[in-house]
PDB file of C-alpha atoms in Angstrom:
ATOM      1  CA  UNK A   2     -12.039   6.109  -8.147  1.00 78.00           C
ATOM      2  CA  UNK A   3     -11.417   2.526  -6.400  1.00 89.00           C
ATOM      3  CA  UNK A   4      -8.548   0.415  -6.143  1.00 94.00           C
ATOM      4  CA  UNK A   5      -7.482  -2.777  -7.951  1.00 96.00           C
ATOM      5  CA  UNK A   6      -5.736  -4.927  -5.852  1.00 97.00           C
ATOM      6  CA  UNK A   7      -3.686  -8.030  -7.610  1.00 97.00           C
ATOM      7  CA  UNK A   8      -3.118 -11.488  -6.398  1.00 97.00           C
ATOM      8  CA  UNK A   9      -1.312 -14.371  -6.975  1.00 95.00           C
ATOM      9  CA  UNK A  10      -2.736 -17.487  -6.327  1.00 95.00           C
ATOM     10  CA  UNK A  11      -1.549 -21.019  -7.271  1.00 90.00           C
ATOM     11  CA  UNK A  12      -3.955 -24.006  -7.183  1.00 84.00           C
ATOM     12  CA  UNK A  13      -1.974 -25.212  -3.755  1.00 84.00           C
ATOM     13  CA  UNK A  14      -3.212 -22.731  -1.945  1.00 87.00           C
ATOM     14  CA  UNK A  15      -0.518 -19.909  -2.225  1.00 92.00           C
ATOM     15  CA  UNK A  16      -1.617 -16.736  -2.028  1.00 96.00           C
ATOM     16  CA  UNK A  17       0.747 -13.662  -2.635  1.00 96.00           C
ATOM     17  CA  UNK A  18      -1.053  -9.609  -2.983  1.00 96.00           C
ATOM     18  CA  UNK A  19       0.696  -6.471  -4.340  1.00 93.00           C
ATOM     19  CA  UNK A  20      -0.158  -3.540  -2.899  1.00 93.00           C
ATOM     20  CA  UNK A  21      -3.806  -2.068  -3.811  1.00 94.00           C
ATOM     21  CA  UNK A  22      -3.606   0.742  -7.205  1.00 95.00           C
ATOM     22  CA  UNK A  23      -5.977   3.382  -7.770  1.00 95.00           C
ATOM     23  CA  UNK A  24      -7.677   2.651 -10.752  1.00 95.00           C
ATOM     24  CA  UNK A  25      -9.981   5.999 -11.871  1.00 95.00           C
ATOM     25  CA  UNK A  26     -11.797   3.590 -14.147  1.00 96.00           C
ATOM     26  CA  UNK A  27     -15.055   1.730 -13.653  1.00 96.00           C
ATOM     27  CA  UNK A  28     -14.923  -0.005 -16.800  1.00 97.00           C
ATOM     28  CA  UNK A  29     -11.915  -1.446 -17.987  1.00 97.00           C
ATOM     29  CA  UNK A  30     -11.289  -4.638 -20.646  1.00 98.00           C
ATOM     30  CA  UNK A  31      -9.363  -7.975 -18.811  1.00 98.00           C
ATOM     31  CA  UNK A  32      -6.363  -6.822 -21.341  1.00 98.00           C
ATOM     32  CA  UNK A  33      -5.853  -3.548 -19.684  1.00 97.00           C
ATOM     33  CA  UNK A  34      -6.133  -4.749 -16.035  1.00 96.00           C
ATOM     34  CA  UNK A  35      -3.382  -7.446 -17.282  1.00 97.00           C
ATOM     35  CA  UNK A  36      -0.945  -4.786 -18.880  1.00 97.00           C
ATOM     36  CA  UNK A  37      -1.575  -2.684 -15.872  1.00 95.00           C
ATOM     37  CA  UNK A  38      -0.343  -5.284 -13.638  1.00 95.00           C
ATOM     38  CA  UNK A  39       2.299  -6.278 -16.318  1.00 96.00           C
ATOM     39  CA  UNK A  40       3.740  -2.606 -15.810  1.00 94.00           C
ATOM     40  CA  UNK A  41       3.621  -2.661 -11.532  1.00 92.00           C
ATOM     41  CA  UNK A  42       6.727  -5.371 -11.925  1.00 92.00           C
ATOM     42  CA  UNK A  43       8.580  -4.495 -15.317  1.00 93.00           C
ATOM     43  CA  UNK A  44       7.942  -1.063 -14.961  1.00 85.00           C
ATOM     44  CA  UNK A  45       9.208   0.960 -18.803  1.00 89.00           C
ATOM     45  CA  UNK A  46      11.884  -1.449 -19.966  1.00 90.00           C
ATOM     46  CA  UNK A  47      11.276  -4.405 -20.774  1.00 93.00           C
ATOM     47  CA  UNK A  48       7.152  -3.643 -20.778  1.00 96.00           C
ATOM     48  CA  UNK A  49       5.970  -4.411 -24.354  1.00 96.00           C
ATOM     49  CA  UNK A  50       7.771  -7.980 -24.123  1.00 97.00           C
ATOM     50  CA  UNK A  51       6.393  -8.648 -20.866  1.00 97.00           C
ATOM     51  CA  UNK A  52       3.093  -8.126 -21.920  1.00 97.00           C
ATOM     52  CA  UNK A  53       3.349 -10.050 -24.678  1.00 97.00           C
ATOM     53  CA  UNK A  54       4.445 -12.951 -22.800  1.00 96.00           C
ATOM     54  CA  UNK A  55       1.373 -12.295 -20.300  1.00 96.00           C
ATOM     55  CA  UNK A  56      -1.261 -12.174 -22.674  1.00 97.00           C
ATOM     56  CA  UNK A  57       0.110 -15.886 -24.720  1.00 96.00           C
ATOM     57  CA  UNK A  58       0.392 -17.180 -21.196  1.00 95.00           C
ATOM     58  CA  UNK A  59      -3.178 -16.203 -21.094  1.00 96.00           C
ATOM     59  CA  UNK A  60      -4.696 -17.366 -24.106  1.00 95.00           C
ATOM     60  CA  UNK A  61      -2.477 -20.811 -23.514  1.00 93.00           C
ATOM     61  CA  UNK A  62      -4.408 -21.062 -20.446  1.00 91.00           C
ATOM     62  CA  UNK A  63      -1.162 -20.488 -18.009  1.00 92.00           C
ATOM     63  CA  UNK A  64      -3.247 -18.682 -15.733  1.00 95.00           C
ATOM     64  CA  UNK A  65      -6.737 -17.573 -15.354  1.00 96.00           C
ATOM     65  CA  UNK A  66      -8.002 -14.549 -14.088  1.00 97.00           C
ATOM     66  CA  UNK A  67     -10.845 -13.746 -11.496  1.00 97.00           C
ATOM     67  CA  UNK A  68     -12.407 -10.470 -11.151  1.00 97.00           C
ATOM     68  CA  UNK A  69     -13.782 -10.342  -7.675  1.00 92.00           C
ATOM     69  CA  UNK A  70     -15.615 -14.056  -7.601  1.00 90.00           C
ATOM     70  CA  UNK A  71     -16.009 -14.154 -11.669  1.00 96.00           C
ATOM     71  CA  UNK A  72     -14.013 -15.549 -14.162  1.00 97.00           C
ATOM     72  CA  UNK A  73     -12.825 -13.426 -17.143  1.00 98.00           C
ATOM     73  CA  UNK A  74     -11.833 -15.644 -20.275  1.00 97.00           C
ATOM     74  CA  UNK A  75     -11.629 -13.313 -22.585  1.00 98.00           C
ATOM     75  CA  UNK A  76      -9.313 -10.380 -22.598  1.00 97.00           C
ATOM     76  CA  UNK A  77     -11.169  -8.230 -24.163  1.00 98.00           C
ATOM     77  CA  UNK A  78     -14.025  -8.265 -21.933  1.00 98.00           C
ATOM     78  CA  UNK A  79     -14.985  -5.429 -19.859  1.00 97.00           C
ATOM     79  CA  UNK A  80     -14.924  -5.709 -16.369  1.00 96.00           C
ATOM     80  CA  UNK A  81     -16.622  -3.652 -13.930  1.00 95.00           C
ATOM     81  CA  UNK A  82     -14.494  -2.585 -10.850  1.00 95.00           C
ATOM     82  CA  UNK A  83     -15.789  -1.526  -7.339  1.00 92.00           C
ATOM     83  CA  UNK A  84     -14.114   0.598  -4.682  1.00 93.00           C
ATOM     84  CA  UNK A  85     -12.077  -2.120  -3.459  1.00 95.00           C
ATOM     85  CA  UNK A  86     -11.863  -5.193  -6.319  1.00 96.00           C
ATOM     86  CA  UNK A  87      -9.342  -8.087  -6.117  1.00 97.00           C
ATOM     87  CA  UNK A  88      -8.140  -9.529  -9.033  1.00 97.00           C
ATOM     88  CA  UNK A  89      -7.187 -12.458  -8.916  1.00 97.00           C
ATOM     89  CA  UNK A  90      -4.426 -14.182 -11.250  1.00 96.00           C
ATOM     90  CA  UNK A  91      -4.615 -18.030 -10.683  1.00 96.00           C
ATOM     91  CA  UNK A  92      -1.511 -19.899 -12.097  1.00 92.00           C
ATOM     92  CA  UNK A  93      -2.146 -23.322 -12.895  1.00 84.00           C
ATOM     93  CA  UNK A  94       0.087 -25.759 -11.412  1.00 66.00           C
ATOM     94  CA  UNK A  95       0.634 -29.168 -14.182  1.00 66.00           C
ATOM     95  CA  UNK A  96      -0.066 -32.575 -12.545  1.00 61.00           C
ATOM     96  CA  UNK A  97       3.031 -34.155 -11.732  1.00 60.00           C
ATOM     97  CA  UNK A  98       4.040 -36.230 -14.799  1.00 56.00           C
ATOM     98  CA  UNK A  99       1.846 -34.242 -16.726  1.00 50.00           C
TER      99      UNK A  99
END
C-alpha cells in the first residue's frame, strides 16, 4: 500500500497539497486517480457531475496532470504509484488578453 498525495499547482508558482490517501493499488489508470481526487472534495453528492466536469476540463486541456515527474495525457493510461507519489494537477493559467 502507498499513498497518493494531490497537488495543486498553477503555472505562477502556487502550490496547494491535500492531505496524503492510502491508495492499496500499484496500478491505477489517470481516470481513476482523477475521480479519486474528484471524490476527496465533493464527497457522495454532487460526485458523478463533478467528475464529469473534471475529466472535459481534462481533455480541454484545463489542467494537466503529473505523476511524480511524468506527464499523463491520457486518462486512461495506467500509472504506476510508489510508496509516497505526488500527483500533481497543474491548472493552466490563460495569457492575459488571451
Amino acid at each position: 500500500m502507498g499513498t497518493v498525495t494531490f497537488v495543486d499547482e498553477t503555472t505562477l508558482g502556487e502550490r496547494t497539497a491535500a492531505p496524503p490517501l492510502a491508495v492499496p493499488e500499484e496500478h491505477l489508470p489517470l481516470r481513476e486517480l482523477i475521480a479519486r481526487r474528484v471524490a476527496l472534495e465533493t464527497g457522495p453528492e454532487g460526485y458523478e457531475e463533478a467528475l464529469a466536469r473534471a475529466l472535459d476540463a481534462f481533455s480541454r486541456n484545463g489542467f494537466l496532470v503529473l505523476v511524480g515527474d511524468r506527464q499523463v495525457e491520457d486518462p486512461d493510461e495506467t500509472v504506476t504509484l510508489g510508496p509516497a507519489t505526488e500527483v500533481v494537477f497543474l491548472r493552466l493559467v490563460p495569457l492575459v488578453g488571451g
